[in-house]
């Protein structure tokens, strides 16, 4: 089996240090991707993201990496979107007025997290649990159990849908993990979620193959 | 929802310091040497405040603290909040580029409320935490800034919270100057004043002396996070032991501890 080499997309709107630190800690080879040719030796691709949907989309379009990512995913190669990176996989976001198109890797939209009456505070900042798994098993969930806690910091989310692999509850239930073949998205930050996060990243690099 | 337990570390010129009402600082050790230790503790979050330049310094962040941020983010697999004298979008950008997940802003928010809006637009509401620096004068709670050297007696706390939330602040940090260094429990009266007005998560800080102070706050308030400075500085196993105690009575609200004790 080829050793994994994880491409980490540089968007200018995310801090890469923490994610790269996690990959180094796991002894996973990586390459920072600023243009398409940086992808040539990568076996896996991670799209991190912080900040606003519009800024994230704009950055990917400017660099041409939006097309590169679509080509990568069309080939069913291993892909992981983190936080805003997961939201960018959607068609559009209600954040910022919904005028900007996402990558459309899944046919879902991003909505404002509806905390309903049960939670007093918005945005959703802190640790929360993977309440329920929506599939019997998935290699990315190896050694991770229902109820495992991860760190969330967001105000928008993708609701429950056909692509939901694991859900979390904050007022309403929303997608904590989405999956479509080899494409994954996680709303939480695995690089900030201590042991559980490292397990997930390790699973992505070692168990998801094209 | 799980409620976070957060150590707060104060840094001055590369050293960890203990503060007491912003006046007396005891050096506790080299910052960099401590980072490995904190990374083993399975913390819910860590807040670093650089107090080297908070008072009257109007210069921009230098690279030394930014380098430190990068070091912490490289080693620690947990949420990191940084602050202390942030005065511009560029100051905050330097911290985010190097590894901060959230920044905490205090004086600059009162001096220049438009900064809050600029930070929220650029980095997202969830990344902007505003520190409410409060002093108690008689029975009144008064907002202060610049390490308590300026008082804002005409700005009511509830009103200020409404303003910063409207500008895009995503979290509030309560910093009661009058409790700093004392060890007789959180100011729960102040906590309730803030929580009544808040629609964003609130972090309590200041005055913690014992585990029961955390328990009282969990029981009597719906603060999203409980922070402490000095409490975690002087006791080696303070964090895991505290978690163990809190899990006895608040097991659905506290994240389990699975760090290493070496």
CSV table of C-alpha atoms in Angstrom, one decimal:
chain,number,residue,atom,x,y,z
A,1,UNK,CA,0.0,0.0,0.0
A,2,UNK,CA,1.3,3.4,-0.9
A,3,UNK,CA,2.2,5.6,2.1
A,4,UNK,CA,-0.3,8.5,2.4
A,5,UNK,CA,0.7,12.0,1.4
A,6,UNK,CA,-2.0,14.4,2.5
A,7,UNK,CA,-2.4,17.7,0.6
A,8,UNK,CA,-3.6,20.5,2.8
A,9,UNK,CA,-5.3,23.3,0.8
A,10,UNK,CA,-4.0,26.8,1.6
A,11,UNK,CA,-6.9,29.1,1.4
A,12,UNK,CA,-5.6,32.1,3.2
A,13,UNK,CA,-8.6,32.0,5.5
A,14,UNK,CA,-7.5,29.2,7.8
A,15,UNK,CA,-4.7,28.7,10.1
A,16,UNK,CA,-2.8,25.6,8.9
A,17,UNK,CA,-0.4,25.3,11.9
A,18,UNK,CA,-2.7,23.3,14.1
A,19,UNK,CA,-3.6,20.9,11.3
A,20,UNK,CA,-0.1,20.5,10.1
A,21,UNK,CA,1.0,20.0,13.7
A,22,UNK,CA,-1.5,17.2,14.0
A,23,UNK,CA,-0.3,15.5,10.8
A,24,UNK,CA,3.3,15.7,12.0
A,25,UNK,CA,2.3,14.3,15.4
A,26,UNK,CA,0.7,11.3,13.6
A,27,UNK,CA,3.8,11.0,11.4
A,28,UNK,CA,1.7,11.6,8.3
A,29,UNK,CA,3.4,13.0,5.3
A,30,UNK,CA,1.8,16.2,4.0
A,31,UNK,CA,2.2,18.9,1.4
A,32,UNK,CA,0.7,22.5,1.5
A,33,UNK,CA,-1.3,23.0,-1.7
A,34,UNK,CA,-1.4,26.5,-3.1
A,35,UNK,CA,-1.9,25.6,-6.8
A,36,UNK,CA,-3.0,22.5,-8.7
A,37,UNK,CA,0.4,21.1,-9.4
A,38,UNK,CA,1.1,20.8,-5.7
A,39,UNK,CA,-1.4,18.0,-5.8
A,40,UNK,CA,0.6,15.8,-8.1
A,41,UNK,CA,2.1,13.6,-5.4
A,42,UNK,CA,-0.8,13.8,-2.9
A,43,UNK,CA,-2.9,10.7,-2.2
A,44,UNK,CA,-5.4,12.5,0.1
A,45,UNK,CA,-6.7,16.0,0.2
A,46,UNK,CA,-7.9,18.1,3.2
A,47,UNK,CA,-9.7,21.4,2.8
A,48,UNK,CA,-9.6,23.3,6.2
A,49,UNK,CA,-11.4,26.6,6.7
A,50,UNK,CA,-12.3,29.3,9.2
A,51,UNK,CA,-14.1,32.5,8.8
A,52,UNK,CA,-16.9,33.3,6.3
A,53,UNK,CA,-18.3,31.2,3.5
A,54,UNK,CA,-18.0,34.0,1.0
A,55,UNK,CA,-14.4,34.6,1.8
A,56,UNK,CA,-13.6,30.9,1.6
A,57,UNK,CA,-15.3,30.5,-1.9
A,58,UNK,CA,-13.6,33.7,-3.1
A,59,UNK,CA,-10.2,32.4,-2.1
A,60,UNK,CA,-10.7,29.1,-3.9
A,61,UNK,CA,-11.9,30.7,-7.1
A,62,UNK,CA,-9.0,33.2,-7.1
A,63,UNK,CA,-6.4,30.5,-6.8
A,64,UNK,CA,-8.2,28.1,-9.2
A,65,UNK,CA,-8.2,25.5,-6.6
A,66,UNK,CA,-12.0,25.2,-6.8
A,67,UNK,CA,-11.6,23.5,-10.2
A,68,UNK,CA,-8.7,21.4,-8.9
A,69,UNK,CA,-10.8,20.2,-6.0
A,70,UNK,CA,-13.7,19.3,-8.2
A,71,UNK,CA,-11.5,17.3,-10.5
A,72,UNK,CA,-9.9,15.5,-7.5
A,73,UNK,CA,-13.4,14.6,-6.1
A,74,UNK,CA,-14.7,13.6,-9.6
A,75,UNK,CA,-11.9,10.9,-9.6
A,76,UNK,CA,-13.3,9.6,-6.2
A,77,UNK,CA,-10.1,10.4,-4.4
A,78,UNK,CA,-10.0,10.7,-0.6
A,79,UNK,CA,-11.2,14.2,0.5
A,80,UNK,CA,-11.9,15.7,3.9
A,81,UNK,CA,-13.5,19.1,4.5
A,82,UNK,CA,-13.0,20.6,8.0
A,83,UNK,CA,-15.4,23.1,9.5
A,84,UNK,CA,-15.8,25.8,6.8
A,85,UNK,CA,-14.1,23.3,4.5
A,86,UNK,CA,-17.1,21.0,5.0
A,87,UNK,CA,-19.6,23.9,4.4
A,88,UNK,CA,-17.8,24.8,1.2
A,89,UNK,CA,-18.8,21.3,-0.1
A,90,UNK,CA,-22.4,22.5,-0.1
A,91,UNK,CA,-24.3,24.3,-2.9
A,92,UNK,CA,-24.6,27.6,-1.1
A,93,UNK,CA,-24.7,29.1,2.4
A,94,UNK,CA,-27.3,31.3,4.1
A,95,UNK,CA,-24.3,33.1,5.7
A,96,UNK,CA,-23.7,36.4,4.0
A,97,UNK,CA,-27.0,36.3,2.0
A,98,UNK,CA,-26.6,33.1,0.0
A,99,UNK,CA,-25.3,34.8,-3.1
A,100,UNK,CA,-22.1,32.9,-3.5
A,101,UNK,CA,-22.0,29.3,-4.8
A,102,UNK,CA,-20.1,26.6,-2.9
A,103,UNK,CA,-18.4,23.7,-4.6
A,104,UNK,CA,-21.6,21.7,-4.9
A,105,UNK,CA,-19.9,18.4,-3.9
A,106,UNK,CA,-23.2,17.6,-2.1
A,107,UNK,CA,-26.6,18.9,-3.0
A,108,UNK,CA,-27.3,20.5,0.4
A,109,UNK,CA,-27.2,24.1,1.7
A,110,UNK,CA,-25.7,25.6,4.8
A,111,UNK,CA,-28.2,27.2,7.2
A,112,UNK,CA,-27.9,29.2,10.4
A,113,UNK,CA,-27.6,26.8,13.3
A,114,UNK,CA,-31.1,26.7,14.9
A,115,UNK,CA,-30.6,26.3,18.6
A,116,UNK,CA,-34.4,26.4,19.2
A,117,UNK,CA,-35.5,27.1,22.7
A,118,UNK,CA,-33.3,24.5,24.4
A,119,UNK,CA,-30.0,26.3,24.1
A,120,UNK,CA,-29.5,29.8,25.2
A,121,UNK,CA,-26.4,30.8,23.3
A,122,UNK,CA,-25.3,31.2,19.7
A,123,UNK,CA,-22.7,30.6,18.1
A,124,UNK,CA,-22.0,27.0,19.0
A,125,UNK,CA,-18.6,27.1,20.7
A,126,UNK,CA,-17.2,24.2,22.8
A,127,UNK,CA,-17.2,20.5,23.0
A,128,UNK,CA,-20.2,18.4,21.9
A,129,UNK,CA,-20.9,14.8,21.2
A,130,UNK,CA,-21.5,12.7,18.2
A,131,UNK,CA,-25.0,11.9,19.2
A,132,UNK,CA,-25.8,9.2,16.6
A,133,UNK,CA,-24.2,7.4,13.8
A,134,UNK,CA,-26.3,7.1,10.7
A,135,UNK,CA,-24.6,4.1,9.1
A,136,UNK,CA,-23.7,0.7,10.4
A,137,UNK,CA,-20.0,1.4,10.1
A,138,UNK,CA,-17.6,3.6,8.1
A,139,UNK,CA,-13.8,3.3,8.1
A,140,UNK,CA,-13.5,7.0,9.2
A,141,UNK,CA,-15.3,6.1,12.4
A,142,UNK,CA,-13.0,3.3,13.4
A,143,UNK,CA,-12.3,3.3,17.1
A,144,UNK,CA,-14.7,6.3,17.5
A,145,UNK,CA,-17.9,5.6,19.4
A,146,UNK,CA,-21.3,7.3,19.5
A,147,UNK,CA,-21.0,9.9,22.3
A,148,UNK,CA,-17.4,10.8,21.5
A,149,UNK,CA,-16.8,14.5,22.0
A,150,UNK,CA,-15.2,16.9,19.5
A,151,UNK,CA,-14.6,20.7,19.5
A,152,UNK,CA,-17.1,22.8,17.5
A,153,UNK,CA,-16.9,26.5,16.8
A,154,UNK,CA,-19.5,27.7,14.2
A,155,UNK,CA,-22.7,29.5,13.8
A,156,UNK,CA,-23.9,27.8,10.5
A,157,UNK,CA,-24.3,24.1,9.7
A,158,UNK,CA,-25.6,21.5,7.2
A,159,UNK,CA,-28.8,20.0,8.5
A,160,UNK,CA,-29.6,16.3,8.6
A,161,UNK,CA,-29.7,14.9,5.1
A,162,UNK,CA,-29.0,11.8,3.1
A,163,UNK,CA,-25.2,12.4,3.4
A,164,UNK,CA,-25.2,12.6,7.2
A,165,UNK,CA,-22.9,10.0,8.7
A,166,UNK,CA,-23.0,11.4,12.3
A,167,UNK,CA,-25.2,14.0,13.9
A,168,UNK,CA,-24.7,16.3,16.8
A,169,UNK,CA,-27.5,18.1,18.8
A,170,UNK,CA,-27.4,21.8,19.7
A,171,UNK,CA,-31.0,22.7,19.9
A,172,UNK,CA,-31.7,21.1,16.6
A,173,UNK,CA,-29.7,18.1,15.3
A,174,UNK,CA,-27.3,18.8,12.5
A,175,UNK,CA,-24.6,17.0,10.5
A,176,UNK,CA,-21.4,16.6,12.4
A,177,UNK,CA,-20.0,14.3,9.7
A,178,UNK,CA,-21.1,14.0,6.1
A,179,UNK,CA,-19.9,11.3,3.7
A,180,UNK,CA,-20.3,10.6,0.0
A,181,UNK,CA,-18.1,7.7,-1.1
A,182,UNK,CA,-14.5,8.9,-0.4
A,183,UNK,CA,-15.6,12.4,0.3
A,184,UNK,CA,-16.0,13.4,3.9
A,185,UNK,CA,-16.8,16.6,5.8
A,186,UNK,CA,-16.6,17.2,9.5
A,187,UNK,CA,-18.1,20.3,11.1
A,188,UNK,CA,-15.9,20.0,14.2
A,189,UNK,CA,-12.1,20.6,14.3
A,190,UNK,CA,-10.3,17.2,14.6
A,191,UNK,CA,-7.0,19.0,15.0
A,192,UNK,CA,-8.4,20.7,18.1
A,193,UNK,CA,-10.2,17.7,19.5
A,194,UNK,CA,-7.4,16.1,21.4
A,195,UNK,CA,-7.2,12.2,21.1
A,196,UNK,CA,-10.6,11.7,19.3
A,197,UNK,CA,-9.5,14.2,16.6
A,198,UNK,CA,-6.2,12.5,16.1
A,199,UNK,CA,-7.9,9.1,15.7
A,200,UNK,CA,-10.2,10.6,13.0
A,201,UNK,CA,-7.4,12.1,11.1
A,202,UNK,CA,-5.4,8.9,11.3
A,203,UNK,CA,-8.4,7.0,10.0
A,204,UNK,CA,-8.7,9.4,7.1
A,205,UNK,CA,-5.1,9.0,6.1
A,206,UNK,CA,-4.8,5.2,6.6
A,207,UNK,CA,-8.3,3.8,5.9
A,208,UNK,CA,-9.7,5.9,3.1
A,209,UNK,CA,-8.3,5.0,-0.3
A,210,UNK,CA,-9.3,5.7,-3.9
B,1,UNK,CA,-24.0,20.9,26.2
B,2,UNK,CA,-20.6,20.3,27.7
B,3,UNK,CA,-19.2,23.2,29.7
B,4,UNK,CA,-15.6,24.0,29.3
B,5,UNK,CA,-13.0,24.2,32.0
B,6,UNK,CA,-10.3,26.6,30.9
B,7,UNK,CA,-6.9,27.5,32.4
B,8,UNK,CA,-5.9,31.1,31.7
B,9,UNK,CA,-2.2,31.9,31.4
B,10,UNK,CA,-0.7,35.4,31.6
B,11,UNK,CA,2.5,36.1,29.8
B,12,UNK,CA,4.9,38.9,30.2
B,13,UNK,CA,8.1,39.2,28.2
B,14,UNK,CA,8.3,35.5,27.7
B,15,UNK,CA,7.5,34.5,31.2
B,16,UNK,CA,4.4,33.0,32.8
B,17,UNK,CA,3.2,35.5,35.5
B,18,UNK,CA,0.7,35.6,38.2
B,19,UNK,CA,-1.4,38.7,38.5
B,20,UNK,CA,-3.1,40.3,41.4
B,21,UNK,CA,-5.4,43.2,40.5
B,22,UNK,CA,-3.0,43.9,37.6
B,23,UNK,CA,-0.5,45.3,40.1
B,24,UNK,CA,1.8,42.6,41.2
B,25,UNK,CA,3.4,40.0,39.0
B,26,UNK,CA,5.3,37.0,40.2
B,27,UNK,CA,7.3,35.2,37.6
B,28,UNK,CA,6.3,31.6,37.4
B,29,UNK,CA,8.6,30.2,34.8
B,30,UNK,CA,9.5,30.2,31.2
B,31,UNK,CA,6.6,30.2,28.8
B,32,UNK,CA,8.0,27.9,26.2
B,33,UNK,CA,9.1,25.3,28.8
B,34,UNK,CA,5.5,25.0,30.0
B,35,UNK,CA,3.9,24.3,26.7
B,36,UNK,CA,4.8,20.6,26.5
B,37,UNK,CA,3.2,20.2,29.9
B,38,UNK,CA,0.0,21.8,28.9
B,39,UNK,CA,-0.2,19.7,25.8
B,40,UNK,CA,-0.3,16.6,28.0
B,41,UNK,CA,-3.2,17.8,30.1
B,42,UNK,CA,-6.1,17.1,27.8
B,43,UNK,CA,-7.5,20.6,28.4
B,44,UNK,CA,-10.9,21.7,27.0
B,45,UNK,CA,-9.2,24.9,25.9
B,46,UNK,CA,-6.4,27.2,26.8
B,47,UNK,CA,-6.4,31.0,27.0
B,48,UNK,CA,-3.2,33.0,26.8
B,49,UNK,CA,-3.2,36.7,27.6
B,50,UNK,CA,0.0,38.7,26.8
B,51,UNK,CA,0.1,41.5,29.3
B,52,UNK,CA,3.4,42.9,28.1
B,53,UNK,CA,1.8,45.7,26.1
B,54,UNK,CA,-1.7,46.2,27.5
B,55,UNK,CA,-1.4,49.5,29.3
B,56,UNK,CA,-0.4,52.4,27.1
B,57,UNK,CA,1.6,50.8,24.3
B,58,UNK,CA,0.2,51.7,20.9
B,59,UNK,CA,2.6,49.7,18.9
B,60,UNK,CA,1.6,46.6,16.9
B,61,UNK,CA,2.2,43.0,17.9
B,62,UNK,CA,5.8,42.0,17.5
B,63,UNK,CA,6.9,38.7,16.1
B,64,UNK,CA,8.0,37.3,19.4
B,65,UNK,CA,4.5,36.6,20.7
B,66,UNK,CA,3.4,35.5,17.2
B,67,UNK,CA,6.2,32.9,17.2
B,68,UNK,CA,5.1,31.8,20.6
B,69,UNK,CA,1.5,31.3,19.3
B,70,UNK,CA,2.9,29.2,16.4
B,71,UNK,CA,4.8,27.0,18.9
B,72,UNK,CA,1.8,26.4,21.0
B,73,UNK,CA,-0.4,25.6,18.0
B,74,UNK,CA,2.2,23.2,16.7
B,75,UNK,CA,2.4,21.2,19.9
B,76,UNK,CA,-1.2,21.5,21.3
B,77,UNK,CA,-4.2,19.6,19.9
B,78,UNK,CA,-6.8,21.8,21.6
B,79,UNK,CA,-8.6,25.1,21.1
B,80,UNK,CA,-6.5,28.2,21.7
B,81,UNK,CA,-7.6,31.7,22.5
B,82,UNK,CA,-5.0,34.5,22.5
B,83,UNK,CA,-5.3,38.1,23.5
B,84,UNK,CA,-3.8,41.0,25.3
B,85,UNK,CA,-3.5,44.5,23.8
B,86,UNK,CA,-5.1,43.6,20.4
B,87,UNK,CA,-5.7,47.0,18.8
B,88,UNK,CA,-6.2,46.3,15.1
B,89,UNK,CA,-7.3,43.8,12.6
B,90,UNK,CA,-3.6,43.3,11.7
B,91,UNK,CA,-2.8,42.4,15.4
B,92,UNK,CA,-5.6,39.7,15.3
B,93,UNK,CA,-4.5,38.5,11.9
B,94,UNK,CA,-1.0,37.8,13.1
B,95,UNK,CA,-2.5,35.7,15.9
B,96,UNK,CA,-4.9,33.7,13.6
B,97,UNK,CA,-2.2,33.1,11.0
B,98,UNK,CA,0.0,31.5,13.7
B,99,UNK,CA,-2.6,29.3,15.3
B,100,UNK,CA,-5.2,31.1,17.3
B,101,UNK,CA,-8.8,29.9,17.0
B,102,UNK,CA,-10.3,32.8,18.9
B,103,UNK,CA,-8.9,36.2,19.9
B,104,UNK,CA,-10.0,38.1,23.0
B,105,UNK,CA,-10.2,41.9,22.9
B,106,UNK,CA,-10.8,44.2,25.8
B,107,UNK,CA,-9.7,47.8,25.9
B,108,UNK,CA,-9.7,48.3,22.2
B,109,UNK,CA,-13.3,47.3,22.0
B,110,UNK,CA,-14.4,50.2,24.2
B,111,UNK,CA,-11.9,52.7,22.7
B,112,UNK,CA,-12.9,51.7,19.2
B,113,UNK,CA,-16.1,49.6,18.9
B,114,UNK,CA,-15.9,49.5,15.1
B,115,UNK,CA,-12.9,47.2,15.6
B,116,UNK,CA,-15.3,44.5,16.9
B,117,UNK,CA,-17.3,44.7,13.7
B,118,UNK,CA,-14.2,44.6,11.5
B,119,UNK,CA,-12.9,41.6,13.3
B,120,UNK,CA,-16.2,39.7,13.1
B,121,UNK,CA,-16.5,40.4,9.4
B,122,UNK,CA,-12.9,39.3,8.7
B,123,UNK,CA,-12.6,36.3,11.0
B,124,UNK,CA,-16.2,35.3,11.8
B,125,UNK,CA,-18.3,36.1,14.8
B,126,UNK,CA,-17.4,32.8,16.6
B,127,UNK,CA,-13.7,33.9,16.5
B,128,UNK,CA,-14.2,37.2,18.4
B,129,UNK,CA,-14.3,37.1,22.2
B,130,UNK,CA,-14.8,40.3,24.1
B,131,UNK,CA,-13.4,40.6,27.6
B,132,UNK,CA,-15.6,42.6,30.0
B,133,UNK,CA,-13.1,44.1,32.4
B,134,UNK,CA,-15.1,45.1,35.4
B,135,UNK,CA,-14.3,46.7,38.8
B,136,UNK,CA,-16.6,46.7,41.8
B,137,UNK,CA,-16.8,50.2,43.4
B,138,UNK,CA,-19.0,50.0,46.5
B,139,UNK,CA,-21.9,48.0,45.3
B,140,UNK,CA,-21.6,49.0,41.7
B,141,UNK,CA,-20.0,47.1,38.8
B,142,UNK,CA,-18.2,49.5,36.5
B,143,UNK,CA,-16.6,48.7,33.2
B,144,UNK,CA,-12.9,49.6,33.0
B,145,UNK,CA,-10.2,49.4,30.3
B,146,UNK,CA,-6.4,49.7,30.0
B,147,UNK,CA,-5.7,47.5,33.0
B,148,UNK,CA,-8.2,49.3,35.1
B,149,UNK,CA,-6.6,52.7,34.6
B,150,UNK,CA,-9.7,54.0,32.8
B,151,UNK,CA,-13.2,53.7,34.1
B,152,UNK,CA,-16.4,54.0,32.1
B,153,UNK,CA,-19.0,54.7,34.7
B,154,UNK,CA,-21.5,56.0,32.2
B,155,UNK,CA,-21.6,52.7,30.2
B,156,UNK,CA,-23.9,50.2,31.7
B,157,UNK,CA,-22.8,46.6,31.4
B,158,UNK,CA,-26.0,45.3,29.9
B,159,UNK,CA,-26.0,48.1,27.3
B,160,UNK,CA,-22.4,47.4,26.4
B,161,UNK,CA,-23.1,43.7,25.9
B,162,UNK,CA,-26.0,44.6,23.6
B,163,UNK,CA,-23.7,46.9,21.6
B,164,UNK,CA,-20.8,44.4,21.2
B,165,UNK,CA,-23.2,41.5,20.3
B,166,UNK,CA,-24.8,43.8,17.7
B,167,UNK,CA,-21.3,44.4,16.3
B,168,UNK,CA,-20.6,40.7,15.9
B,169,UNK,CA,-18.9,39.6,19.1
B,170,UNK,CA,-19.3,35.8,19.4
B,171,UNK,CA,-18.4,35.2,23.1
B,172,UNK,CA,-17.9,37.1,26.3
B,173,UNK,CA,-15.2,36.7,28.9
B,174,UNK,CA,-15.9,38.2,32.4
B,175,UNK,CA,-12.7,39.6,33.9
B,176,UNK,CA,-13.5,41.1,37.4
B,177,UNK,CA,-10.6,43.1,38.5
B,178,UNK,CA,-11.7,43.2,42.1
B,179,UNK,CA,-11.5,39.4,42.2
B,180,UNK,CA,-8.1,39.0,40.5
B,181,UNK,CA,-5.8,37.2,42.9
B,182,UNK,CA,-8.4,36.6,45.6
B,183,UNK,CA,-9.5,33.0,46.1
B,184,UNK,CA,-13.0,33.2,47.5
B,185,UNK,CA,-15.1,32.1,44.5
B,186,UNK,CA,-16.5,33.6,41.3
B,187,UNK,CA,-18.5,36.7,41.5
B,188,UNK,CA,-21.8,35.1,40.8
B,189,UNK,CA,-23.8,38.3,41.1
B,190,UNK,CA,-21.8,39.8,38.3
B,191,UNK,CA,-22.1,36.6,36.3
B,192,UNK,CA,-25.8,36.8,36.5
B,193,UNK,CA,-25.9,40.4,35.4
B,194,UNK,CA,-23.9,39.4,32.3
B,195,UNK,CA,-25.8,36.2,31.6
B,196,UNK,CA,-29.1,38.0,31.8
B,197,UNK,CA,-28.0,40.3,28.9
B,198,UNK,CA,-25.9,37.7,26.9
B,199,UNK,CA,-27.1,35.8,23.8
B,200,UNK,CA,-23.5,34.6,23.1
B,201,UNK,CA,-21.6,32.0,25.2
B,202,UNK,CA,-20.1,33.4,28.4
B,203,UNK,CA,-16.8,32.5,30.1
B,204,UNK,CA,-16.5,33.2,33.8
B,205,UNK,CA,-13.1,34.0,35.4
B,206,UNK,CA,-11.6,35.5,38.5
B,207,UNK,CA,-11.6,34.5,42.2
B,208,UNK,CA,-11.4,30.7,42.0
B,209,UNK,CA,-9.8,29.1,45.1
B,210,UNK,CA,-11.2,25.6,45.3
B,211,UNK,CA,-13.1,23.0,43.3
B,212,UNK,CA,-16.3,24.0,45.1
B,213,UNK,CA,-16.1,27.4,43.4
B,214,UNK,CA,-16.5,25.6,40.1
B,215,UNK,CA,-19.4,23.6,41.4
B,216,UNK,CA,-21.2,26.6,42.7
B,217,UNK,CA,-20.9,28.3,39.3
B,218,UNK,CA,-22.1,25.2,37.4
B,219,UNK,CA,-25.0,24.9,39.7
B,220,UNK,CA,-26.1,28.5,39.9
B,221,UNK,CA,-25.3,29.9,36.4
B,222,UNK,CA,-25.5,28.7,32.8
B,223,UNK,CA,-22.1,30.0,31.9
B,224,UNK,CA,-20.7,28.0,29.0
B,225,UNK,CA,-17.2,27.9,30.4
B,226,UNK,CA,-15.4,28.3,33.7
B,227,UNK,CA,-11.9,29.7,33.6
B,228,UNK,CA,-9.2,30.2,36.2
B,229,UNK,CA,-5.7,31.6,36.3
B,230,UNK,CA,-3.9,31.1,39.6
B,231,UNK,CA,-5.9,28.0,40.6
B,232,UNK,CA,-4.2,25.9,37.9
B,233,UNK,CA,-0.7,27.4,38.4
B,234,UNK,CA,0.3,26.1,41.8
B,235,UNK,CA,-1.1,22.6,41.9
B,236,UNK,CA,0.5,20.0,39.7
B,237,UNK,CA,-2.5,17.7,39.2
B,238,UNK,CA,-5.1,20.4,39.5
B,239,UNK,CA,-6.8,19.9,36.2
B,240,UNK,CA,-7.3,16.2,36.2
B,241,UNK,CA,-8.3,16.2,39.9
B,242,UNK,CA,-10.8,19.0,39.3
B,243,UNK,CA,-12.3,17.1,36.4
B,244,UNK,CA,-12.6,14.0,38.5
B,245,UNK,CA,-14.4,15.9,41.2
B,246,UNK,CA,-16.7,17.7,38.8
B,247,UNK,CA,-17.7,14.5,37.0
B,248,UNK,CA,-19.1,13.1,40.2
B,249,UNK,CA,-22.0,15.6,40.3
B,250,UNK,CA,-22.0,17.1,36.8
B,251,UNK,CA,-21.1,14.1,34.6
B,252,UNK,CA,-23.4,15.2,31.6
B,253,UNK,CA,-21.8,18.6,31.5
B,254,UNK,CA,-18.1,18.0,31.9
B,255,UNK,CA,-15.9,16.3,29.3
B,256,UNK,CA,-14.0,13.3,30.6
B,257,UNK,CA,-10.3,13.6,31.2
B,258,UNK,CA,-8.0,11.3,29.3
B,259,UNK,CA,-4.6,13.0,29.5
B,260,UNK,CA,-1.3,11.6,30.8
B,261,UNK,CA,-0.1,12.1,34.4
B,262,UNK,CA,3.6,11.9,33.7
